[in-house]
mmCIF file with all atom_site columns, C-alpha atoms in Angstrom:
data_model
loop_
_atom_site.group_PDB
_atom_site.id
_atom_site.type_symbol
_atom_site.label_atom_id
_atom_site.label_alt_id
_atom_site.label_comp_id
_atom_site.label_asym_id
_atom_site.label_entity_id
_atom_site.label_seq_id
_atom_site.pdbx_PDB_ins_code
_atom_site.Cartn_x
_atom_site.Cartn_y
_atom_site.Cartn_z
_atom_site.occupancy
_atom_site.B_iso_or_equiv
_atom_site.pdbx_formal_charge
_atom_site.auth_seq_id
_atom_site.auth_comp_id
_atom_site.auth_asym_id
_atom_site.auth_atom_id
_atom_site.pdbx_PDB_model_num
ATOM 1   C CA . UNK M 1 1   ? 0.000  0.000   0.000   1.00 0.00 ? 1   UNK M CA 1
ATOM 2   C CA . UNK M 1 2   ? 1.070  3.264   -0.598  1.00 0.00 ? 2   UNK M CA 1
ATOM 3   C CA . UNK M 1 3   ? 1.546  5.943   1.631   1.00 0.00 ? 3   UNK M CA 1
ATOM 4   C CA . UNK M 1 4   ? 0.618  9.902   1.836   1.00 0.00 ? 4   UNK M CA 1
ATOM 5   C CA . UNK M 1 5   ? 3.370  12.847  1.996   1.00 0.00 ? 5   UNK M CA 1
ATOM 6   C CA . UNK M 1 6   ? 2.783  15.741  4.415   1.00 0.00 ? 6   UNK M CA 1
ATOM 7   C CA . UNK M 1 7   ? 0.674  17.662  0.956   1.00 0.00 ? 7   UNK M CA 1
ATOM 8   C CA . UNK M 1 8   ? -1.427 14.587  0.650   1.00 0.00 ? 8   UNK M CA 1
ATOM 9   C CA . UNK M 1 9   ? -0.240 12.811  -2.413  1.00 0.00 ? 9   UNK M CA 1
ATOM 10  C CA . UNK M 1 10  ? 0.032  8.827   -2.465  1.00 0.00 ? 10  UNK M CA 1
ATOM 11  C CA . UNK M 1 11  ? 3.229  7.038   -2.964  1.00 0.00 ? 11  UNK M CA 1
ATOM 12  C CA . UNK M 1 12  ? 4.073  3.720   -3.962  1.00 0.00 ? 12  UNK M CA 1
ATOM 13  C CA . UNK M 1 13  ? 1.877  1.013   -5.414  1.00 0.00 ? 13  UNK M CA 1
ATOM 14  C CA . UNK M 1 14  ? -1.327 2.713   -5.607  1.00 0.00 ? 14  UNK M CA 1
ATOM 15  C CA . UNK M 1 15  ? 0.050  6.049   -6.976  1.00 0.00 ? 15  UNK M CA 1
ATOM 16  C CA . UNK M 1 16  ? 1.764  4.089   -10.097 1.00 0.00 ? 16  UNK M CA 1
ATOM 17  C CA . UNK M 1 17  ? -1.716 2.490   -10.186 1.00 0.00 ? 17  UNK M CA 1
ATOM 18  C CA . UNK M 1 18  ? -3.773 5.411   -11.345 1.00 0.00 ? 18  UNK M CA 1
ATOM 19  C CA . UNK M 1 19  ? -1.130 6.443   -13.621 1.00 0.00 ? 19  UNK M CA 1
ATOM 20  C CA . UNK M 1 20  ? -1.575 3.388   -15.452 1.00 0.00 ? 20  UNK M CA 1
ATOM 21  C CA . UNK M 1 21  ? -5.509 3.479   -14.959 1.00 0.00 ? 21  UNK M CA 1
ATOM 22  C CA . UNK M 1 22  ? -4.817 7.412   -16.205 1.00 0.00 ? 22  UNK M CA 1
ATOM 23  C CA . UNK M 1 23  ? -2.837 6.282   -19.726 1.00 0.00 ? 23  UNK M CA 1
ATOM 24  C CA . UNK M 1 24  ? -5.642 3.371   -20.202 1.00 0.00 ? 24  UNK M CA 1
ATOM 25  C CA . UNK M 1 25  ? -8.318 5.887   -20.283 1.00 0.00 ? 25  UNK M CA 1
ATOM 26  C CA . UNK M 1 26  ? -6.925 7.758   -23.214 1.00 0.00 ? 26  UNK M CA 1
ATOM 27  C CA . UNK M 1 27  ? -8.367 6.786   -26.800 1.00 0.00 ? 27  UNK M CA 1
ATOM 28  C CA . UNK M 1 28  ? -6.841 5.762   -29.462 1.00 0.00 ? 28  UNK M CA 1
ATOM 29  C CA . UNK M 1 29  ? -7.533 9.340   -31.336 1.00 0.00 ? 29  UNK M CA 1
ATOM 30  C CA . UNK M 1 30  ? -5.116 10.912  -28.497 1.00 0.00 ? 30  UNK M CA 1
ATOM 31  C CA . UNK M 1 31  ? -2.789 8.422   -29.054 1.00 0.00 ? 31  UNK M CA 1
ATOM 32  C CA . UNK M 1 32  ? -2.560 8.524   -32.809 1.00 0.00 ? 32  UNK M CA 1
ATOM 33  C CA . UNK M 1 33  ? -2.492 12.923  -32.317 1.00 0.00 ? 33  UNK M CA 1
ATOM 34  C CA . UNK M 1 34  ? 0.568  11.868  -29.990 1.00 0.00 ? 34  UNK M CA 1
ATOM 35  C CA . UNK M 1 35  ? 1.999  9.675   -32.492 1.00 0.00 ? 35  UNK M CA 1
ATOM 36  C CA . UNK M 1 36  ? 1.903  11.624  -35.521 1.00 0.00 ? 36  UNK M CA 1
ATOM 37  C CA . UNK M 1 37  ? 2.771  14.574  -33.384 1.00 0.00 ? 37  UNK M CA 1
ATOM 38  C CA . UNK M 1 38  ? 6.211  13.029  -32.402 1.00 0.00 ? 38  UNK M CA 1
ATOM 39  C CA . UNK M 1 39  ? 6.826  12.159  -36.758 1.00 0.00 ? 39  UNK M CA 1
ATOM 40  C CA . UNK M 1 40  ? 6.509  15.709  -37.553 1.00 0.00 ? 40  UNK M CA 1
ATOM 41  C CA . UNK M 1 41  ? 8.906  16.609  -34.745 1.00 0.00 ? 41  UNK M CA 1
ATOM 42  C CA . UNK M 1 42  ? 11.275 14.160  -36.526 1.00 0.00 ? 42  UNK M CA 1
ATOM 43  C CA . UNK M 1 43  ? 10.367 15.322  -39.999 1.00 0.00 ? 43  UNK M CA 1
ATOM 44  C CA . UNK M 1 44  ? 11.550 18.948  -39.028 1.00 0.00 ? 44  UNK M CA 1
ATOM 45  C CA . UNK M 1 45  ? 14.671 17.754  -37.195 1.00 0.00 ? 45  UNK M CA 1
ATOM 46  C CA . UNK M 1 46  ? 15.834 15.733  -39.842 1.00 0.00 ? 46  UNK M CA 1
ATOM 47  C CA . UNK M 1 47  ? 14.886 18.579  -43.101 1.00 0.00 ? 47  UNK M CA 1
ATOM 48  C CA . UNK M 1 48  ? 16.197 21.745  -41.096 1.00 0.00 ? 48  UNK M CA 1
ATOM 49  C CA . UNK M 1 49  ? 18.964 21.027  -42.964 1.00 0.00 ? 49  UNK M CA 1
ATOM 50  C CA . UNK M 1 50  ? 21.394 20.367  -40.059 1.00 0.00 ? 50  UNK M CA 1
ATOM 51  C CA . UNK M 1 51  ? 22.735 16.749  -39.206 1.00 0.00 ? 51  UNK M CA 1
ATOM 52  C CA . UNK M 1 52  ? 21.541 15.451  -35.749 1.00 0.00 ? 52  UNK M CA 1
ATOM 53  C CA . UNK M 1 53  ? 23.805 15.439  -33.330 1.00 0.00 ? 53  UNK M CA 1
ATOM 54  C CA . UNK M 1 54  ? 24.976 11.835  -33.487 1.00 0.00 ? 54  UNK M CA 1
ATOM 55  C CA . UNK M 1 55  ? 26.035 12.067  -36.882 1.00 0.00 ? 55  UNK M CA 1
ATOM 56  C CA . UNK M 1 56  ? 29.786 13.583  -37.747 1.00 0.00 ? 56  UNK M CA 1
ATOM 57  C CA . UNK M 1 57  ? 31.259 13.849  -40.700 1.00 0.00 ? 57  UNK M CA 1
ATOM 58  C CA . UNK M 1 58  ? 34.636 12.849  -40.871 1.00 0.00 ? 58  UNK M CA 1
ATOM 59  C CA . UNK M 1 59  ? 37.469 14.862  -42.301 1.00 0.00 ? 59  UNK M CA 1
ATOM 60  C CA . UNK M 1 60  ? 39.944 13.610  -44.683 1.00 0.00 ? 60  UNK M CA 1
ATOM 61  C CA . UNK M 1 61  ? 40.253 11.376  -47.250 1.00 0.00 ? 61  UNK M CA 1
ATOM 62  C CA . UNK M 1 62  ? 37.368 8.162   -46.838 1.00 0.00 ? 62  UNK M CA 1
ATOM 63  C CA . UNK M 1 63  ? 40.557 5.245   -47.432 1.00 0.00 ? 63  UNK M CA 1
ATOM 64  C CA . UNK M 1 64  ? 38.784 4.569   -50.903 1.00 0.00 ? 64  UNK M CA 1
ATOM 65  C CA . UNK M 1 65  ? 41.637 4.778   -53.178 1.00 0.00 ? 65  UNK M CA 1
ATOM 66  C CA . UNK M 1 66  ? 42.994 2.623   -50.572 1.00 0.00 ? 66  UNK M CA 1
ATOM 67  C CA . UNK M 1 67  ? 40.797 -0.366  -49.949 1.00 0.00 ? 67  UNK M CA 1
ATOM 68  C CA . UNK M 1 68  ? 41.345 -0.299  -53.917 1.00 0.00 ? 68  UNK M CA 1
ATOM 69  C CA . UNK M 1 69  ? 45.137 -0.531  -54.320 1.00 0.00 ? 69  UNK M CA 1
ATOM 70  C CA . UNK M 1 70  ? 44.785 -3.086  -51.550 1.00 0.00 ? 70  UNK M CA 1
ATOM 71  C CA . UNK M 1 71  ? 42.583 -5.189  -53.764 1.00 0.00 ? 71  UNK M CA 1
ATOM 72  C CA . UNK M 1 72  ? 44.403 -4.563  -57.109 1.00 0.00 ? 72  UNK M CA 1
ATOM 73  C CA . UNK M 1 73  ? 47.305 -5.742  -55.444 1.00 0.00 ? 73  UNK M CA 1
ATOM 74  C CA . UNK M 1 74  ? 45.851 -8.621  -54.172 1.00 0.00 ? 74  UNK M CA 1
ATOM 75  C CA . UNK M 1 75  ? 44.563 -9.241  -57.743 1.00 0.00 ? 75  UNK M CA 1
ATOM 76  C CA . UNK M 1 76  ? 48.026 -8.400  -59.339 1.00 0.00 ? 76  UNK M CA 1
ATOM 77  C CA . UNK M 1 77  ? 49.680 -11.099 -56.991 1.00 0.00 ? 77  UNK M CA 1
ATOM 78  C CA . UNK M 1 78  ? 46.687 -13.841 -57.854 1.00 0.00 ? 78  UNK M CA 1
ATOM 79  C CA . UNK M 1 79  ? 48.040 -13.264 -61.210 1.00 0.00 ? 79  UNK M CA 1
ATOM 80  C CA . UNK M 1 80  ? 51.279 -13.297 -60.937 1.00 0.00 ? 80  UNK M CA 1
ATOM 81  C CA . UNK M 1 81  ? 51.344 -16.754 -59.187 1.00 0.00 ? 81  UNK M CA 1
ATOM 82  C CA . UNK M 1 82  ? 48.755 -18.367 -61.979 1.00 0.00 ? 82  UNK M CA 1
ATOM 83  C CA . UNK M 1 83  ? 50.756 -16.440 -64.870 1.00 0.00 ? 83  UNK M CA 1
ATOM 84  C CA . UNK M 1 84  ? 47.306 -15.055 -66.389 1.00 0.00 ? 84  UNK M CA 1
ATOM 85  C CA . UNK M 1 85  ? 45.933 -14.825 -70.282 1.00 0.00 ? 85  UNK M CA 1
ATOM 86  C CA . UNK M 1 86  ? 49.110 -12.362 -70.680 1.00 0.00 ? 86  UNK M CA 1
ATOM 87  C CA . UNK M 1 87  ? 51.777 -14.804 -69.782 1.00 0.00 ? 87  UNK M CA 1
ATOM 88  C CA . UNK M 1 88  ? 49.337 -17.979 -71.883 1.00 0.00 ? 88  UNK M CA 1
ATOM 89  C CA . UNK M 1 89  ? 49.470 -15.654 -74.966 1.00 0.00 ? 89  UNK M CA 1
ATOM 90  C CA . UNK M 1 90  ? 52.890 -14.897 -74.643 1.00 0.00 ? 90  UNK M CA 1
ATOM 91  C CA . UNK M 1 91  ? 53.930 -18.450 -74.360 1.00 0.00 ? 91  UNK M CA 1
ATOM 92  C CA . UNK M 1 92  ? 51.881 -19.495 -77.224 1.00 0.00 ? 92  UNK M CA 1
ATOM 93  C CA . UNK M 1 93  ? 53.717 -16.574 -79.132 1.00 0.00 ? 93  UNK M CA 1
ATOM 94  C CA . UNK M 1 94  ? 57.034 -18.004 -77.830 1.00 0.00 ? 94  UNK M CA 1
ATOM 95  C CA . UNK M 1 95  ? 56.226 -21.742 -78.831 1.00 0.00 ? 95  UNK M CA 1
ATOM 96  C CA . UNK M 1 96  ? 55.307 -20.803 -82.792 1.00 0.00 ? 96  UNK M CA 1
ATOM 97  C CA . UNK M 1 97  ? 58.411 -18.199 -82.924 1.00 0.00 ? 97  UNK M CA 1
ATOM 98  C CA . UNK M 1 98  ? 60.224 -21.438 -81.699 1.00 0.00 ? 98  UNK M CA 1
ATOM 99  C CA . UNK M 1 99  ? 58.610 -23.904 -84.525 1.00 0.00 ? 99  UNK M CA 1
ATOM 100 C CA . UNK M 1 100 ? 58.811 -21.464 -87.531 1.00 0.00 ? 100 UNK M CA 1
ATOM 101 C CA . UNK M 1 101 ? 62.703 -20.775 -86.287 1.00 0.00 ? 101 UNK M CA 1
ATOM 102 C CA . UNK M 1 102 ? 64.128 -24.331 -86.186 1.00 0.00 ? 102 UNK M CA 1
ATOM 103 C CA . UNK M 1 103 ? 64.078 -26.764 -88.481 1.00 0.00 ? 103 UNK M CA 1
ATOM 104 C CA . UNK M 1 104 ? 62.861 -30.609 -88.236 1.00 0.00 ? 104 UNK M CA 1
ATOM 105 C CA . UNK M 1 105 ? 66.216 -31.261 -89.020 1.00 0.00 ? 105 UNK M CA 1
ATOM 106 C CA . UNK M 1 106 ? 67.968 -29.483 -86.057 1.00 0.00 ? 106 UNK M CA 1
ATOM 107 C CA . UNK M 1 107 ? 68.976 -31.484 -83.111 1.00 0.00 ? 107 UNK M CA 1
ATOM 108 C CA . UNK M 1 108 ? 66.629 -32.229 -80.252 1.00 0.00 ? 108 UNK M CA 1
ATOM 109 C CA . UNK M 1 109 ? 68.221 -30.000 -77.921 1.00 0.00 ? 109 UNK M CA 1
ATOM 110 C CA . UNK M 1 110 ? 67.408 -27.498 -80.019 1.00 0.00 ? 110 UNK M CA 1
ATOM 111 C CA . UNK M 1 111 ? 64.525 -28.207 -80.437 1.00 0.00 ? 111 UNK M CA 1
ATOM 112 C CA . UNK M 1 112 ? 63.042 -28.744 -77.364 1.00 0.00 ? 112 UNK M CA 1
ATOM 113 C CA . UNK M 1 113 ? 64.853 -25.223 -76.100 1.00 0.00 ? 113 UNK M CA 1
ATOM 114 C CA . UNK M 1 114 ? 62.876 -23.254 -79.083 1.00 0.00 ? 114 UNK M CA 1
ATOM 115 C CA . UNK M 1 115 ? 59.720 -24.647 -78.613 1.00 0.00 ? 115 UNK M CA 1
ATOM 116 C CA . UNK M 1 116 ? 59.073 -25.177 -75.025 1.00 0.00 ? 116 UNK M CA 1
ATOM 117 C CA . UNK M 1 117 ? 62.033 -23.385 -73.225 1.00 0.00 ? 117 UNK M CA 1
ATOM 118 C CA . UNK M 1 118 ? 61.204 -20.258 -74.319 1.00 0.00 ? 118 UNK M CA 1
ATOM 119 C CA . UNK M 1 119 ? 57.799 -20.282 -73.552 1.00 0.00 ? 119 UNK M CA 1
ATOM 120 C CA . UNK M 1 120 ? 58.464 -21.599 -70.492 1.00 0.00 ? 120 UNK M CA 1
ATOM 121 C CA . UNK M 1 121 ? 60.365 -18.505 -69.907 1.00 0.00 ? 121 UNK M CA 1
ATOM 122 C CA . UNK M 1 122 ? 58.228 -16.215 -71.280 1.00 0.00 ? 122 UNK M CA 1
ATOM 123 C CA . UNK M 1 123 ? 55.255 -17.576 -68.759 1.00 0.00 ? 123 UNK M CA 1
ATOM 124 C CA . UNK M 1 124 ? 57.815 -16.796 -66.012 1.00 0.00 ? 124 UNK M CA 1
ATOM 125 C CA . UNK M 1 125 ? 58.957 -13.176 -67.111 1.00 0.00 ? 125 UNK M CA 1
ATOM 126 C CA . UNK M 1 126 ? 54.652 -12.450 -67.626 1.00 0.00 ? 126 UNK M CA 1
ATOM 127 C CA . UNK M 1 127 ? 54.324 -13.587 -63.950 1.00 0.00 ? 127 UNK M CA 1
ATOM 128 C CA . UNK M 1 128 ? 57.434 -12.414 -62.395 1.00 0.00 ? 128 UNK M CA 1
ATOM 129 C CA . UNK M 1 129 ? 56.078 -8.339  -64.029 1.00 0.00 ? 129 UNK M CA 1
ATOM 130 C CA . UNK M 1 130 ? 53.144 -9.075  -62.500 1.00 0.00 ? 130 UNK M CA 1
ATOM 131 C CA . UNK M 1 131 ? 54.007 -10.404 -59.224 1.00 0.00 ? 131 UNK M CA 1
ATOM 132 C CA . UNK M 1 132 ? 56.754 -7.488  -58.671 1.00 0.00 ? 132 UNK M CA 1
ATOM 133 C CA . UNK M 1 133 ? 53.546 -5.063  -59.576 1.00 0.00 ? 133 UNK M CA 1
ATOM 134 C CA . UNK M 1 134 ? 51.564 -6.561  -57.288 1.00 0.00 ? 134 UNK M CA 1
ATOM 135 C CA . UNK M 1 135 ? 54.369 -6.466  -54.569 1.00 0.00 ? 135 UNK M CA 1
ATOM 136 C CA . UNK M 1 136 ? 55.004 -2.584  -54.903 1.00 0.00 ? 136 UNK M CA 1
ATOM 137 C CA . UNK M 1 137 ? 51.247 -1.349  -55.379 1.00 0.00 ? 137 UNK M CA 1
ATOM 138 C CA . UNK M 1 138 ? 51.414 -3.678  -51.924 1.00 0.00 ? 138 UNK M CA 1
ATOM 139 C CA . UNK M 1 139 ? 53.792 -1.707  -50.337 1.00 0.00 ? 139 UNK M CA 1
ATOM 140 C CA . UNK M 1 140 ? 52.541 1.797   -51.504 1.00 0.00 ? 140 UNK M CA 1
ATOM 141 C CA . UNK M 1 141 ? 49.010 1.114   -50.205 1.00 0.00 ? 141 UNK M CA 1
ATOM 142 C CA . UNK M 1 142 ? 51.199 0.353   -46.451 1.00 0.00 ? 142 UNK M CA 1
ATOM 143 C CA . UNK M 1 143 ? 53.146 2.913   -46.687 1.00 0.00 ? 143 UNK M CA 1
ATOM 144 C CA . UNK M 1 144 ? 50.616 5.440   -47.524 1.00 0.00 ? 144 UNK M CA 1
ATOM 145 C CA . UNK M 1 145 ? 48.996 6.429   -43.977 1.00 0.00 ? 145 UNK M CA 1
ATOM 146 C CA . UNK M 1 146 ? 52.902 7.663   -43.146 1.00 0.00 ? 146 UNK M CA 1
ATOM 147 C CA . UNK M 1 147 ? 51.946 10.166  -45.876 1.00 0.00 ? 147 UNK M CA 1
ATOM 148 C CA . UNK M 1 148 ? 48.461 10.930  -45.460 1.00 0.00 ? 148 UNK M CA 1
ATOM 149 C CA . UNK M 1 149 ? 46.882 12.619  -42.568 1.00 0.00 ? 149 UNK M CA 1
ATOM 150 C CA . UNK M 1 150 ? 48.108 12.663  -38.903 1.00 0.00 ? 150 UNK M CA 1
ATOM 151 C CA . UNK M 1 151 ? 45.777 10.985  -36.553 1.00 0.00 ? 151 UNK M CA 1
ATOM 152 C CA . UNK M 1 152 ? 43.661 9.385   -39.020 1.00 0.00 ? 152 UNK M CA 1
ATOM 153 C CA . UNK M 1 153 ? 44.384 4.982   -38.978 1.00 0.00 ? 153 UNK M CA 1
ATOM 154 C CA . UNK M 1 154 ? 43.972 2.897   -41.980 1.00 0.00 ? 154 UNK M CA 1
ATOM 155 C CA . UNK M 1 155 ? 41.364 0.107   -41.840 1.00 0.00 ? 155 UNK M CA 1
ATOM 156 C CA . UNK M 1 156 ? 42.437 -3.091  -41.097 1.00 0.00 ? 156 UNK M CA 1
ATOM 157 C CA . UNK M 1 157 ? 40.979 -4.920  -43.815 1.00 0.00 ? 157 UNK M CA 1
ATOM 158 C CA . UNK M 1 158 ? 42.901 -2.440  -46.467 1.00 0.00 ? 158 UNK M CA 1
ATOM 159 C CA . UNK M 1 159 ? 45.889 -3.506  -44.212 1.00 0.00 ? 159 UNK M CA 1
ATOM 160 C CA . UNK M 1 160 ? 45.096 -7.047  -44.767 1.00 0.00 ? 160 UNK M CA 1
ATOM 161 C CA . UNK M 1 161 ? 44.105 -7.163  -48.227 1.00 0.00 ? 161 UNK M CA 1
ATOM 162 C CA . UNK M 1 162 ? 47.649 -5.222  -49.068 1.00 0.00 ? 162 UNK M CA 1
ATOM 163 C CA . UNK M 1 163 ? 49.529 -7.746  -46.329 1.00 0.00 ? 163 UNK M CA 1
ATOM 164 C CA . UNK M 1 164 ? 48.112 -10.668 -48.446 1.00 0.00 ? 164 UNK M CA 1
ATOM 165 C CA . UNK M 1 165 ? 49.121 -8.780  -52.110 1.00 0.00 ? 165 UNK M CA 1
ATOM 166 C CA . UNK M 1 166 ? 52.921 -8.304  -50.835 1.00 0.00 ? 166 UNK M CA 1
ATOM 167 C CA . UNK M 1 167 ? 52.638 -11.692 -50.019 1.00 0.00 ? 167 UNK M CA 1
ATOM 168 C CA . UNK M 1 168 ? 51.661 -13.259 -52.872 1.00 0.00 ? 168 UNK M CA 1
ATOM 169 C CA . UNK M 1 169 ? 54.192 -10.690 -54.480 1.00 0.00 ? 169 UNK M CA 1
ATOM 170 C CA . UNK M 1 170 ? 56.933 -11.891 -53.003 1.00 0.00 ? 170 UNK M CA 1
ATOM 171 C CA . UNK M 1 171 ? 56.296 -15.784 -53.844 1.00 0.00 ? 171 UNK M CA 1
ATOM 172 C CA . UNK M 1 172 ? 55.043 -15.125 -57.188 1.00 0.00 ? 172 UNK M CA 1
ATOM 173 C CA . UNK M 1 173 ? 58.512 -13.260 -57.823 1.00 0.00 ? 173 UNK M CA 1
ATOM 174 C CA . UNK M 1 174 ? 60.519 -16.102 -56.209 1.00 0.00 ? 174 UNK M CA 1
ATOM 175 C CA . UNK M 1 175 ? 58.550 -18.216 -58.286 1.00 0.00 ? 175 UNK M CA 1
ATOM 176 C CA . UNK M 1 176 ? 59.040 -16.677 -61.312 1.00 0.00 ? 176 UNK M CA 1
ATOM 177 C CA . UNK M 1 177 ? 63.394 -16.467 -60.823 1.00 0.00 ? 177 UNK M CA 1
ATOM 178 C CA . UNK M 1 178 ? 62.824 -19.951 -60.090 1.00 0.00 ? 178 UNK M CA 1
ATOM 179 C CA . UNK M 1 179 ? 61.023 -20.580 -63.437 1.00 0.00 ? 179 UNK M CA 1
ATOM 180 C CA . UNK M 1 180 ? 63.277 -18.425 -65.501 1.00 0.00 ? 180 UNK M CA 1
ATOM 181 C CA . UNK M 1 181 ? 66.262 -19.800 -63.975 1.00 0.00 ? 181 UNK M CA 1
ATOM 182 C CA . UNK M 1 182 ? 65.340 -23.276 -64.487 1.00 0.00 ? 182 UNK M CA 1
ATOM 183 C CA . UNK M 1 183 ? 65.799 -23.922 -60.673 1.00 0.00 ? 183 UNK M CA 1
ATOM 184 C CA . UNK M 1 184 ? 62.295 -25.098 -60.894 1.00 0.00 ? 184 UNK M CA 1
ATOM 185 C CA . UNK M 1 185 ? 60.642 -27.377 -63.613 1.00 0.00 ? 185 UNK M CA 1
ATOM 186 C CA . UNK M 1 186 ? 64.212 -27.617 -65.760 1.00 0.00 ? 186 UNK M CA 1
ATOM 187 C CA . UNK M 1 187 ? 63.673 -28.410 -69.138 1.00 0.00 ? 187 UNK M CA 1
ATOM 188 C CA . UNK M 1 188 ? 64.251 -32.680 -69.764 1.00 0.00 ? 188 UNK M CA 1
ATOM 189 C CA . UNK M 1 189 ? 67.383 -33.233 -71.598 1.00 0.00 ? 189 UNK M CA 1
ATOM 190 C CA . UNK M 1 190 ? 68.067 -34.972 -74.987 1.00 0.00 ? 190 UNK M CA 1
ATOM 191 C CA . UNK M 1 191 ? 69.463 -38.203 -74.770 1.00 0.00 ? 191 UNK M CA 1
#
C-alpha cells in the first residue's frame, strides 16, 4: 500500500496504479495525435537542414583509393602466381616463334629449347612483371597512412588485403626467378 506525503499525495503502489488506470483511459484518437505529433517533430529535425547530433562527418580522405590498391594488389599477386591470359598468350607466341625458327632437321636439344624453353620462360617473365607489380602497389598502399593525414588509422581490412598482395608478391617473384632460372621445372634433356 502506498503511503501519503505531508501535501497529501500517495506514494508507492497505488500512486503508479492510477497512472496506469490514467494512460488506459486515453483513446486511441489521443494516441494517434501523440503519435503523428512526435513524426513531424522528426520530420523537421531531420529537413532543417542540419545533421543530428549523433552524426559527424569525418574529415579527410574516406581510405577509398585505398581499400582499392589493396585489392588490385591482391589481384596483381593472384596473377602473378597463376601467370594469367598475358603470360598464356605470350607463351603461345614463344612456342610458334620457336617452330617457324628451327628446323625438323635441327637437333633435339634445339629443339626442345625453341619450342618449349622459351615459352616456359616467357610464362615466367609475364608472372614475375606481375608479381613485382603486385608487390610494390602492396607496399605503396602500407606505406601510404605515413603520408596521409596525422591521426587518421587505416582500416584493417585495407591492411590485410595489401599484407596478403605483398605476399603473394613476393612468392610469385621467387617463383618466377625460379622458373626463368630453371631452378624449378628444368627443361628434360636430350638423350
Amino acid at each position: 500500500m502506498g503511503t501519503k506525503t505531508v501535501d497529501g499525495t500517495e506514494t508507492g503502489a497505488e500512486a503508479k496504479k492510477e497512472e496506469v488506470t490514467a494512460d488506459a483511459v486515453k483513446t486511441d484518437d489521443e494516441r494517434a495525435e501523440e503519435r503523428a505529433t512526435d513524426e513531424v517533430t522528426a520530420e523537421n529535425t531531420e529537413t532543417d537542414g542540419e545533421e543530428p547530433a549523433h552524426v559527424t562527418e569525418e574529415a579527410g580522405p574516406s581510405g577509398v583509393g585505398q581499400g582499392a590498391g589493396a585489392v588490385v594488389s591482391a589481384a596483381l599477386g593472384l596473377v602473378g602466381l597463376t601467370g594469367g591470359w598475358v603470360g598464356t598468350v605470350a607463351a603461345a607466341r614463344a612456342t610458334l616463334i620457336g617452330q617457324l625458327q628451327t628446323s625438323s632437321g635441327a637437333p633435339v636439344a634445339k629443339q626442345i629449347k625453341a619450342v618449349y624453353g622459351d615459352a616456359w620462360h616467357a610464362t615466367a617473365l609475364w608472372g614475375g612483371l606481375f608479381a613485382l607489380v603486385a608487390l610494390v602497389t602492396g607496399v605503396v598502399v602500407l606505406a601510404r597512412p605515413a603520408f596521409g593525414a596525422p591521426g587518421k588509422p587505416q582500416a584493417a581490412w585495407i591492411k590485410s588485403v595489401a599484407w596478403a598482395g605483398v605476399s603473394l608478391g613476393v612468392i610469385g617473384l621467387l617463383l618466377a626467378v625460379l622458373k626463368y632460372s630453371d631452378a624449378l621445372l628444368a627443361l628434360p634433356t636430350a638423350g
